[in-house]
PDB file of C-alpha atoms in Angstrom:
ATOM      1  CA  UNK A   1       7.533   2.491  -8.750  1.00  0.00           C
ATOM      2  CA  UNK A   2      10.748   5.076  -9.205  1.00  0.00           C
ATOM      3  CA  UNK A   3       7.582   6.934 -11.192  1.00  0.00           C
ATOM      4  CA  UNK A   4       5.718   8.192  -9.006  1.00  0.00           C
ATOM      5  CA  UNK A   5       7.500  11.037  -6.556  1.00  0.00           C
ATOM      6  CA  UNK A   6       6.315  12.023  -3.411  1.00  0.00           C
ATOM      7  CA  UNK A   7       8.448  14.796  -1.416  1.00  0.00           C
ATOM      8  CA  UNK A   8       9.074  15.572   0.729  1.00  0.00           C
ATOM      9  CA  UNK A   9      10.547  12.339   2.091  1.00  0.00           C
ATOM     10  CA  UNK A  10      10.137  13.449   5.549  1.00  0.00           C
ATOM     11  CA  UNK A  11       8.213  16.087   7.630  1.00  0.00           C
ATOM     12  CA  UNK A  12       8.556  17.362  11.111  1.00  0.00           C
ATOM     13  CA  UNK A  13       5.519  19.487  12.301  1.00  0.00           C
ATOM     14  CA  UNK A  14       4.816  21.338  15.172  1.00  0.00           C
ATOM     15  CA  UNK A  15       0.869  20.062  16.829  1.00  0.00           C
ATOM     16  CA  UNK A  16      -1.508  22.583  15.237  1.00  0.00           C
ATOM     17  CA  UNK A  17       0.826  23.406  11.867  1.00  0.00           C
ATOM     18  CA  UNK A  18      -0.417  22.368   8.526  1.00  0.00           C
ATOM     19  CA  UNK A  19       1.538  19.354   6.702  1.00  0.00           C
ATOM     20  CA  UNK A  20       1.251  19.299   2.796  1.00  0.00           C
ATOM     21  CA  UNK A  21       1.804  16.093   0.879  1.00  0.00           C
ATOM     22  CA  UNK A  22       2.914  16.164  -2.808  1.00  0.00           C
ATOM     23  CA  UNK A  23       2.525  13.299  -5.094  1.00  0.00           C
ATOM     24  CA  UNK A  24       3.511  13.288  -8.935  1.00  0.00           C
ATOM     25  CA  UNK A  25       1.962  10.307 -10.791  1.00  0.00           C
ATOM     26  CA  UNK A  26       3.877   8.723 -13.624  1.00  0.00           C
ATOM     27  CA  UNK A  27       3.964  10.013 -17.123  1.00  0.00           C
ATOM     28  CA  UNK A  28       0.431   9.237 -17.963  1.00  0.00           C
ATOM     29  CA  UNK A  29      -1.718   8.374 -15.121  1.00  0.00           C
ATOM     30  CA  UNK A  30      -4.125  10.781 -14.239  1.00  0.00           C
ATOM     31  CA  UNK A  31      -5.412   8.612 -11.320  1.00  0.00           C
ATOM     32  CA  UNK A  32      -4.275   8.826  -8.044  1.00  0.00           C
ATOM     33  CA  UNK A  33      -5.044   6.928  -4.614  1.00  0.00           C
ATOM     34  CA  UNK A  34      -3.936   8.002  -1.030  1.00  0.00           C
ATOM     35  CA  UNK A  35      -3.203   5.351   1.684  1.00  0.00           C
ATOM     36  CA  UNK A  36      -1.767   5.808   4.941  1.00  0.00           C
ATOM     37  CA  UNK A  37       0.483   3.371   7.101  1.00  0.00           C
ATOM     38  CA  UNK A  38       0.161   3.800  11.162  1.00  0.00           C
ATOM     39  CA  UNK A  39       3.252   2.012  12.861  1.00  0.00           C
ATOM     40  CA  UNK A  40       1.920  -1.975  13.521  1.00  0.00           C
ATOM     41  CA  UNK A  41      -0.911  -1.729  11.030  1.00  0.00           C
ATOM     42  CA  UNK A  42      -1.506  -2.336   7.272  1.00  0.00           C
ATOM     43  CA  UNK A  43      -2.014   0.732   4.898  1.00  0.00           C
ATOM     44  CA  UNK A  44      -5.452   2.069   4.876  1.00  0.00           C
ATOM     45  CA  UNK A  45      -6.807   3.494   1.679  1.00  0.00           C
ATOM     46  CA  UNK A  46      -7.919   6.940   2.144  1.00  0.00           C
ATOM     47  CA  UNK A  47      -8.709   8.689  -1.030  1.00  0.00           C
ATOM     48  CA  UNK A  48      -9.269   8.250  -4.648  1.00  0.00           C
ATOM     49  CA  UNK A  49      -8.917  11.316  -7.059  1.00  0.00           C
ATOM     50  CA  UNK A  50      -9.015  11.833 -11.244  1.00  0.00           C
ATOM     51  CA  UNK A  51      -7.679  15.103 -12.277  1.00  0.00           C
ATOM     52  CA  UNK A  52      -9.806  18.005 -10.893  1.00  0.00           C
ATOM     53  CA  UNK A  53     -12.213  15.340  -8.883  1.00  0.00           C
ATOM     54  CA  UNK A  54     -12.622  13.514  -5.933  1.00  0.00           C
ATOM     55  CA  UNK A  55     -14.136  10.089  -6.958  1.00  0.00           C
ATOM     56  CA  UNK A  56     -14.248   8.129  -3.319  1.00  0.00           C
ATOM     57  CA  UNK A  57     -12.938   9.738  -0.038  1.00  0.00           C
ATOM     58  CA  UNK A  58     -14.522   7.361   2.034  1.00  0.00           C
ATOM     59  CA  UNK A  59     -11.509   6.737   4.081  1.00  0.00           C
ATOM     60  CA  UNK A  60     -10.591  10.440   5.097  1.00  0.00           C
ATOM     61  CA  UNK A  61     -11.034  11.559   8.168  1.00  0.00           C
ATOM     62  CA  UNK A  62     -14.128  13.880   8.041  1.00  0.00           C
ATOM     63  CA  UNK A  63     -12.560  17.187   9.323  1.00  0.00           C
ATOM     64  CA  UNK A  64      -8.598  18.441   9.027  1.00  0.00           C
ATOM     65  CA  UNK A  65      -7.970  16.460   5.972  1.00  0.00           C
ATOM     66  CA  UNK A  66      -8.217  17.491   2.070  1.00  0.00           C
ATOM     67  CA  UNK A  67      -7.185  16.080  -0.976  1.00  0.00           C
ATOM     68  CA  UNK A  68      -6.546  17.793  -4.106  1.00  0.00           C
ATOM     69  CA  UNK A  69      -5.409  16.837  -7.840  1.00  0.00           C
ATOM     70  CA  UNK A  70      -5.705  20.254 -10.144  1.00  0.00           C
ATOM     71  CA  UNK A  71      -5.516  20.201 -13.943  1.00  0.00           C
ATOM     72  CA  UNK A  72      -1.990  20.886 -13.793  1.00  0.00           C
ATOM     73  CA  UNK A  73       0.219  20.096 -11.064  1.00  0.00           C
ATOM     74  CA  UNK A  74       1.059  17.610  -8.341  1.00  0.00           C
ATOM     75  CA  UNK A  75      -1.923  15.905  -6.193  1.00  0.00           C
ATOM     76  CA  UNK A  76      -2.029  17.513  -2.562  1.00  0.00           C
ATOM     77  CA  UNK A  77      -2.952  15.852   0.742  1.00  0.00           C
ATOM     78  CA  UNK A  78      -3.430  18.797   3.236  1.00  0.00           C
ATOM     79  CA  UNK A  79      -4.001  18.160   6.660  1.00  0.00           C
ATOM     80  CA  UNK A  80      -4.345  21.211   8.944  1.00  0.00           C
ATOM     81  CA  UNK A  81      -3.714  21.377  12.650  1.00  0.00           C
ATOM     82  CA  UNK A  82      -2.067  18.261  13.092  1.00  0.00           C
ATOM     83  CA  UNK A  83      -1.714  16.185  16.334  1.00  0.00           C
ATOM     84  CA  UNK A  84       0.488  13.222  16.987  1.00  0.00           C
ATOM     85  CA  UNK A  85      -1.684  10.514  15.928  1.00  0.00           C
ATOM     86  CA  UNK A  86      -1.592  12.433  12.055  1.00  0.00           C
ATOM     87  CA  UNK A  87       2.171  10.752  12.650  1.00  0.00           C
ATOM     88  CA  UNK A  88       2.577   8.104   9.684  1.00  0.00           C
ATOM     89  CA  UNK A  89       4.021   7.128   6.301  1.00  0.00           C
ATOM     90  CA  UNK A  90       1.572   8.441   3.566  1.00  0.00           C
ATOM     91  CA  UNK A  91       2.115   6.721   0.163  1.00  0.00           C
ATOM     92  CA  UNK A  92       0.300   7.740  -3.075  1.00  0.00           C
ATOM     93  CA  UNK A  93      -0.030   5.472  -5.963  1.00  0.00           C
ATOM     94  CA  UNK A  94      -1.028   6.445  -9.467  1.00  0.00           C
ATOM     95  CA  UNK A  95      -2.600   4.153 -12.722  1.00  0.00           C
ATOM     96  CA  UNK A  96      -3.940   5.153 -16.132  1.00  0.00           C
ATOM     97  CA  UNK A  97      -7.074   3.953 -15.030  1.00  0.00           C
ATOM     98  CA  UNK A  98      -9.307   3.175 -12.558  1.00  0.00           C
ATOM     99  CA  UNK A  99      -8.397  -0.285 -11.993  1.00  0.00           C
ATOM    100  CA  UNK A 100      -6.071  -0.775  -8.534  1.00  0.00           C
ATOM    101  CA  UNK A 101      -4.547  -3.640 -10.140  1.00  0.00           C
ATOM    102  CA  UNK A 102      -2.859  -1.404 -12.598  1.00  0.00           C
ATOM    103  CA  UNK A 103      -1.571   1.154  -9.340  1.00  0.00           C
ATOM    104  CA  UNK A 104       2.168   1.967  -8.848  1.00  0.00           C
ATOM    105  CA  UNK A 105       3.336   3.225  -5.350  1.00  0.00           C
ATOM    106  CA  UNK A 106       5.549   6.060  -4.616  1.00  0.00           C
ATOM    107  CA  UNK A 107       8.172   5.998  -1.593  1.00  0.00           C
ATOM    108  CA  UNK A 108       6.029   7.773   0.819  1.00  0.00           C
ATOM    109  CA  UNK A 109       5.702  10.669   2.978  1.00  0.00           C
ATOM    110  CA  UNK A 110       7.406   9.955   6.625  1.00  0.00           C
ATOM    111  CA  UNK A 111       4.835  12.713   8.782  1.00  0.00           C
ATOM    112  CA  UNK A 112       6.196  13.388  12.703  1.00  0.00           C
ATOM    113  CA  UNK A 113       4.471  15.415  14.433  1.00  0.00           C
ATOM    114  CA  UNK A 114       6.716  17.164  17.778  1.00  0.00           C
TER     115      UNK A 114
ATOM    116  CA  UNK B   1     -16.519  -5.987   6.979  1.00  0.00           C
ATOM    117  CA  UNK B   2     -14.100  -7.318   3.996  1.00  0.00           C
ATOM    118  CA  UNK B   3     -10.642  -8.084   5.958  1.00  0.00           C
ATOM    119  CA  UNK B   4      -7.284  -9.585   5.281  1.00  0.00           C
ATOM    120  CA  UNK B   5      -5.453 -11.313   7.730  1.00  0.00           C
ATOM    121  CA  UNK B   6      -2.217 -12.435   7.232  1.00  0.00           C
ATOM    122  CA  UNK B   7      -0.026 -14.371   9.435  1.00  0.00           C
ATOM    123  CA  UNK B   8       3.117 -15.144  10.574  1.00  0.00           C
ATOM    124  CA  UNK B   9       3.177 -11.429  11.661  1.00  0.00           C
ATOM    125  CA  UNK B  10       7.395 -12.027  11.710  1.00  0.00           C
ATOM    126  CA  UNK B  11       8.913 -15.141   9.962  1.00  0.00           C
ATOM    127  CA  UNK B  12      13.114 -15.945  10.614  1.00  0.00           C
ATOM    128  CA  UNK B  13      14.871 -18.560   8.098  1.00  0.00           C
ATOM    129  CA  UNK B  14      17.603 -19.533   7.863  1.00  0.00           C
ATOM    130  CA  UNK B  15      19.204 -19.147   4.310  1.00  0.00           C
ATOM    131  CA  UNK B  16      17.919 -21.781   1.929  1.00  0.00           C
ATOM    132  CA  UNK B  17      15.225 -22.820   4.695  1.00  0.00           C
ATOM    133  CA  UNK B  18      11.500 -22.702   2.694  1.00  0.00           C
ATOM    134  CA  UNK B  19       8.489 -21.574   3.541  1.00  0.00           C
ATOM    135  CA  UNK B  20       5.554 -19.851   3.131  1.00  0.00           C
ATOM    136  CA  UNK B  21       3.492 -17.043   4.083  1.00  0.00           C
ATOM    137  CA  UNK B  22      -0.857 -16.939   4.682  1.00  0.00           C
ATOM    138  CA  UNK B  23      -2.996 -14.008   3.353  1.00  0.00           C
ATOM    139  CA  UNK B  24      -6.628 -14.993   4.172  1.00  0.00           C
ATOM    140  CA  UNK B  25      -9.547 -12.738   3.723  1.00  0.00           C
ATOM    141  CA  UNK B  26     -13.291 -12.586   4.287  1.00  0.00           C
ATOM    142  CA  UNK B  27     -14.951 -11.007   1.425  1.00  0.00           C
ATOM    143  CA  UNK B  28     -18.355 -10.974  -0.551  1.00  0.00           C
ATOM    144  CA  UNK B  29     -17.056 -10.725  -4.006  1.00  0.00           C
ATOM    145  CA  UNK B  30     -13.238 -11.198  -4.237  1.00  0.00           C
ATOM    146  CA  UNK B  31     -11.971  -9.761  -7.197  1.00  0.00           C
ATOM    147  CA  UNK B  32      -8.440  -9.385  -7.369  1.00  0.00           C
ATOM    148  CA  UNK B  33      -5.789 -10.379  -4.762  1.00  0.00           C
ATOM    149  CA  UNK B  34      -2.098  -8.814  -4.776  1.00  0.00           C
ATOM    150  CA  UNK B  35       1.027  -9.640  -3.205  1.00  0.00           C
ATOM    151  CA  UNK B  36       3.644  -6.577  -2.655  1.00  0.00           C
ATOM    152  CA  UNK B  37       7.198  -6.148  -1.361  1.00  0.00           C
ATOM    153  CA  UNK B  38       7.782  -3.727   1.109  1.00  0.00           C
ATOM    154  CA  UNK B  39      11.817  -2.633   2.401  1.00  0.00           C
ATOM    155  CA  UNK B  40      12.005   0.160   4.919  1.00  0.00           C
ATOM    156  CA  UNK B  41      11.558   3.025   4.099  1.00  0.00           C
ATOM    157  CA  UNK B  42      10.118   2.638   0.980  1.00  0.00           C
ATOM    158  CA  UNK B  43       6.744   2.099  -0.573  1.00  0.00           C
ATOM    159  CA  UNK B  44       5.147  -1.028  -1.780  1.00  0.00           C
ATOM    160  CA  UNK B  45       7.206  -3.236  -4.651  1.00  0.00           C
ATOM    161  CA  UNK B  46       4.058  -5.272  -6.821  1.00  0.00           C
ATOM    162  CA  UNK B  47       4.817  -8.324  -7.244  1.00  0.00           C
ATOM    163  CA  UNK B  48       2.092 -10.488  -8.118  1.00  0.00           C
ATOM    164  CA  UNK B  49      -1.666 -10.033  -8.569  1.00  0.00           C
ATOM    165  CA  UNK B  50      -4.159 -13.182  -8.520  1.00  0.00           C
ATOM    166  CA  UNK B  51      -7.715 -13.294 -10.196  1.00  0.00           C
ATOM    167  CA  UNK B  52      -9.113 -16.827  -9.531  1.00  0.00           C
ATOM    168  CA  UNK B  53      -9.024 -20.009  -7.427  1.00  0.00           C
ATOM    169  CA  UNK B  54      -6.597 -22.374  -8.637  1.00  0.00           C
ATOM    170  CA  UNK B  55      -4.254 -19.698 -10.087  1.00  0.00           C
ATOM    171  CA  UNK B  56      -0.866 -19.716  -9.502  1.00  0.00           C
ATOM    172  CA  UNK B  57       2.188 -17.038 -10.363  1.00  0.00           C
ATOM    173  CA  UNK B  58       6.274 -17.697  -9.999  1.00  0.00           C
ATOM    174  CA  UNK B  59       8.961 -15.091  -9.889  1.00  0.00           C
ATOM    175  CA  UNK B  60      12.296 -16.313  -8.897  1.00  0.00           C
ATOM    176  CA  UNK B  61      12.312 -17.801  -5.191  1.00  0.00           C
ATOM    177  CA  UNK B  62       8.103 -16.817  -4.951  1.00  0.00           C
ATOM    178  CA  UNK B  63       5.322 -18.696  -6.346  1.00  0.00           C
ATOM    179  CA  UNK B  64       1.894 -17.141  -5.088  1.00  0.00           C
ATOM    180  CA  UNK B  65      -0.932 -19.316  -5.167  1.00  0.00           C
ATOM    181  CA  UNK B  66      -5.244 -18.499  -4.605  1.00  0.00           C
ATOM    182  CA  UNK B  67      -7.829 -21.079  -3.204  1.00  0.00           C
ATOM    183  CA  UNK B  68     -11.435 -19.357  -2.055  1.00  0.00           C
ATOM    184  CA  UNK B  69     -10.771 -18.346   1.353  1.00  0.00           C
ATOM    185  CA  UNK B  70      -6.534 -17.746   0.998  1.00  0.00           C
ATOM    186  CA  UNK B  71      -3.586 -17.194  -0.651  1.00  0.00           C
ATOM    187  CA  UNK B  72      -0.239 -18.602   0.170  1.00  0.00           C
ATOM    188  CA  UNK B  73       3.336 -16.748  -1.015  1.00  0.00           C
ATOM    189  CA  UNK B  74       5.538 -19.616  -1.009  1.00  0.00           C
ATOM    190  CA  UNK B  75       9.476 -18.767  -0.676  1.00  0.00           C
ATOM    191  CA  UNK B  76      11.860 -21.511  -2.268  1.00  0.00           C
ATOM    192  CA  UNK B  77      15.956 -21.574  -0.663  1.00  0.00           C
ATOM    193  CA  UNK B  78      15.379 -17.707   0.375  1.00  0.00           C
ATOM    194  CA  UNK B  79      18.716 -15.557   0.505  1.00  0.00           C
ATOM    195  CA  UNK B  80      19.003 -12.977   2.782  1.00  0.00           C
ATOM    196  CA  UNK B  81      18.727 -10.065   0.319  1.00  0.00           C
ATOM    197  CA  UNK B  82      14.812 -11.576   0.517  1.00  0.00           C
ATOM    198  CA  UNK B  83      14.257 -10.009   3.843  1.00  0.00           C
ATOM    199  CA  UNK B  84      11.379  -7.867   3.444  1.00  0.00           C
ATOM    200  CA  UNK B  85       7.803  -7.253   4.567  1.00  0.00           C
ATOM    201  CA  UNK B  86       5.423  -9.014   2.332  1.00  0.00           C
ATOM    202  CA  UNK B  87       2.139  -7.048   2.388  1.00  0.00           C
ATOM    203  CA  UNK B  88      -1.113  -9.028   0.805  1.00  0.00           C
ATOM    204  CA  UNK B  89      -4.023  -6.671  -0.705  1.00  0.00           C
ATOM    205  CA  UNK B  90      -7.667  -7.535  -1.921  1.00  0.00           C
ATOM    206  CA  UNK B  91     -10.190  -5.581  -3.717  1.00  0.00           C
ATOM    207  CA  UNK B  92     -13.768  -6.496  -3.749  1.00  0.00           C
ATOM    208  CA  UNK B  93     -16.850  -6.133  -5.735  1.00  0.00           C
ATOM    209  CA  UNK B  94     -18.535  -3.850  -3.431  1.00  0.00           C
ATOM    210  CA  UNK B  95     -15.988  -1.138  -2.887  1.00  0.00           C
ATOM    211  CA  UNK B  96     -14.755  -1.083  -6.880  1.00  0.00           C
ATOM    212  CA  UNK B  97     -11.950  -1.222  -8.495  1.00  0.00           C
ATOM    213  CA  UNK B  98     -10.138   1.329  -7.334  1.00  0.00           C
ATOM    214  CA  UNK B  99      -9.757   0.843  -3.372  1.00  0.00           C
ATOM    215  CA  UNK B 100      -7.288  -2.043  -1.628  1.00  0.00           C
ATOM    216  CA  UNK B 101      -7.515  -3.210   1.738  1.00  0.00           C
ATOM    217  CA  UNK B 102      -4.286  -4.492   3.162  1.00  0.00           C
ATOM    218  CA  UNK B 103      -3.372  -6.948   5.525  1.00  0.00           C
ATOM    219  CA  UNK B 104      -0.687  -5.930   8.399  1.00  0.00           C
ATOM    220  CA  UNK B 105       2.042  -8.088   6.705  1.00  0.00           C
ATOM    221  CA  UNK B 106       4.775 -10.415   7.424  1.00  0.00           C
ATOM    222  CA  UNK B 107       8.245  -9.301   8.189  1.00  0.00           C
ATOM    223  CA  UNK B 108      10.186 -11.951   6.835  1.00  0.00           C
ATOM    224  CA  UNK B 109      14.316 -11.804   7.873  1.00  0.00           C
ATOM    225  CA  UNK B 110      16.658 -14.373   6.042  1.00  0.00           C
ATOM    226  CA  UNK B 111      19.512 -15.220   8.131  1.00  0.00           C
ATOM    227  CA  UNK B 112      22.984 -16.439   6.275  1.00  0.00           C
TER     228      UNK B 112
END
């Protein structure tokens, strides 16, 4: 899963700051999925995204959060005004298809919010 | 709801001391069921992915195994360097292809 980068590694914001989330699939994949990991619970799939679409975001929280994956370029996860429960590891994982079984995970995003 | 419940949440061996781990789930339409590595810090390590009752994978020290209503990740003589969290993940027939719903894991530590 080397493949697939995510960066940064770790992010400190302030309550109220905007945190963006960068995720480079592998050479290839122009699928992407968003999960997120609270401490004590399993991940929790959040969004699904082909190049310049949003297929499923049925697990994003309705308002502060946005997802992104432009023609060229690394996939964004934006969240704006963050609060403390935001804090989490966010991993992406990428496929050349739709099919999850095919997915490869990055190293994750480490998000604390102060 | 589709769920996946795994259990021990936290497993100590002793080196060479098997066992084995329990991912069951309550689904309408099972239709693939993965096993993944996690170390801290890092993301999710695939490590096996199971289609039908019956089936059965080995890698090493792990042999994951499916029946209708579990799956089992059995750990032969485990060394230390084993010590991991061992996340289980389904996907269903209702929510596609593309969306995996994890179980909390186990934290397994190998002691020498």
């Amino acid at each position: 899963n080397a493949g697939v980068m995510q960066n940064p590694r770790h992010l400190v914001r302030r309550r109220g700051q905007e945190a963006r989330l960068r995720c480079s699939p592998m050479k290839g994949h122009s699928h992407v999925y968003w999960y997120r990991q609270l401490p004590e619970e399993g991940l929790k799939f959040m969004v699904y995204l082909q190049k310049e679409n949003i297929i499923d975001e049925s697990g994003m929280p309705k308002e502060r959060f946005s997802a992104e994956f432009p023609k060229e370029g690394p996939s964004i996860l934006r969240i704006q005004q963050v609060v403390r429960g935001d804090s989490a590891a966010y991993f992406c994982a990428s496929a050349s298809s739709g099919n999850a079984a095919e997915a490869f995970f990055g190293q994750g995003t480490r998000l604390t919010v102060v | 709801e589709d769920q996946v419940t795994q259990s021990p949440e936290a497993l100590r061996l002793q080196e060479g001391e098997s066992s084995s781990l329990n991912c069951s789930y309550t689904v309408s339409g099972l239709r693939g069921l993965f096993w993944y590595r996690q170390d801290p810090g890092k993301g999710p390590e695939f490590l096996f992915t199971l289609y039908s009752a019956g089936e059965e994978k080995e890698k090493e020290r792990l042999k994951a195994t499916l029946t209708k209503k579990e799956s089992f990740l059995h750990i032969t003589a485990p060394k230390p360097e084993d010590s991991a969290t061992y996340l289980c993940a389904a996907y269903f027939s209702g929510a596609g292809s593309y969306q995996l719903t994890f179980g909390k894991g186990t934290k397994l530590s190998v002691i020498p």
